[in-house]
Steps between C-alpha positions, in 0.01 A plus 500: 500500500184531711288368212743212450482403868120522485491267200729252672277505807190463284642197318610325817151550644341299218424135595585390147857624532584223744359237263715656230804477728440132580456417133802708404724351768410133466363435148847538341652268762236233432551526123878492544476197730290305249734598218805402711354154560449452127844640426667267752341203326641627172844539657492140621391390153777720352257687275502835680507799265381797708662470842610869502135609475376298798359734763472786255209326331305524825593865535388564143164325532416594860427869453129478584560671834629822345228492235240496779691783669502720191131440435395556862686831522258646246182290511462554875451872430187432295324261739176642635520539876228385738202725573639557851809653340299719267468264203761686296831395347849533647622676186288805587668529839845439352458780246370731771811443710742499204373754250755416228395187314850444364648530849245247630581258218875537560452440874299185429752374245785565745321304773439211259868508400627482859264218599578309178869510584424362847283226349770400253767483771270282712443274198874468437560417867247213489589374152876467548476274809226288337718445196810423708309263730399278208798527266772505765840489333337548160360841596602753232673822596258790536670801344435841652437653159217254434352552845494873432326413174236312698438804722466723192267251328270476802494877546428571133227233498330666798517839328353355181209362702472839668491691171248269333270529802518879486379480139220249565390613851412132542718254684351181358609551139873562556509247783354222287701579187836545673469197729395276211787636290761432769376168638280319245595597146736773384343705224845635416631147449208407275533818295877445466418194290332733253728805514833577663363841599321323788842450659492875571184473709571602862471163674713315244764772478513533879574132547821548302640677806551168676387210279535348152872437515479246215234684300583866544347760271602815689782568741394532867555876486306540174216287636481721806497814287218367283287411801575835665398677179164321507451604862595862428268531198212334684547730798497810279180386327341408835598841645341684206180296526487538878554876474213543251259253655190602687532317834128434512503338156 
């Protein structure tokens, strides 16, 4: 518990965490607002086909905040401190205070999980009003089961970013790949045109928890299980690598 509290404190002390929060809280609302405007025009033209997904699209695409969170939780440990602070890395201090590497990794993952849940709730609280403000009486009902799916998707996404960063020890690679994949072009979507196995990739399967009502491949529960399985396997691999790694390497 002490290590968990220390990791929470450490994360909240990072300047980048507040940028991540702003992006996480407002990016989905902006995306949802733009999509709601387009959807309202389709409703007026009587060509609307995806009204139930309005709002959730923003929550599906606007996960950059938790990606930054997951990456920062690990990459910040490997930044070289200033000469006034000794010029070392935070990871050396962390492992001195918490001797068990697995315990340290679990504490970090737990802190990322808690903050991800807070980020997702903040995103939902900004996205729902934005959608309602524009669509008015046309606003679709937001089911609790799908909102829980959003929270799970955001949390699992943060943990995926966390695990990949543990493996790479470099924040730029997972940050670039994951943000491009979620906001510019989905590699899972492109690969699904070649093989249906791509539909079992974590981001695509996770979206089934609250989207794709007219084009569903997995049930919401199955999609959540698939994404959780990816997170669990990645964490186990990351834990093994982290346990065997020379910190100075």
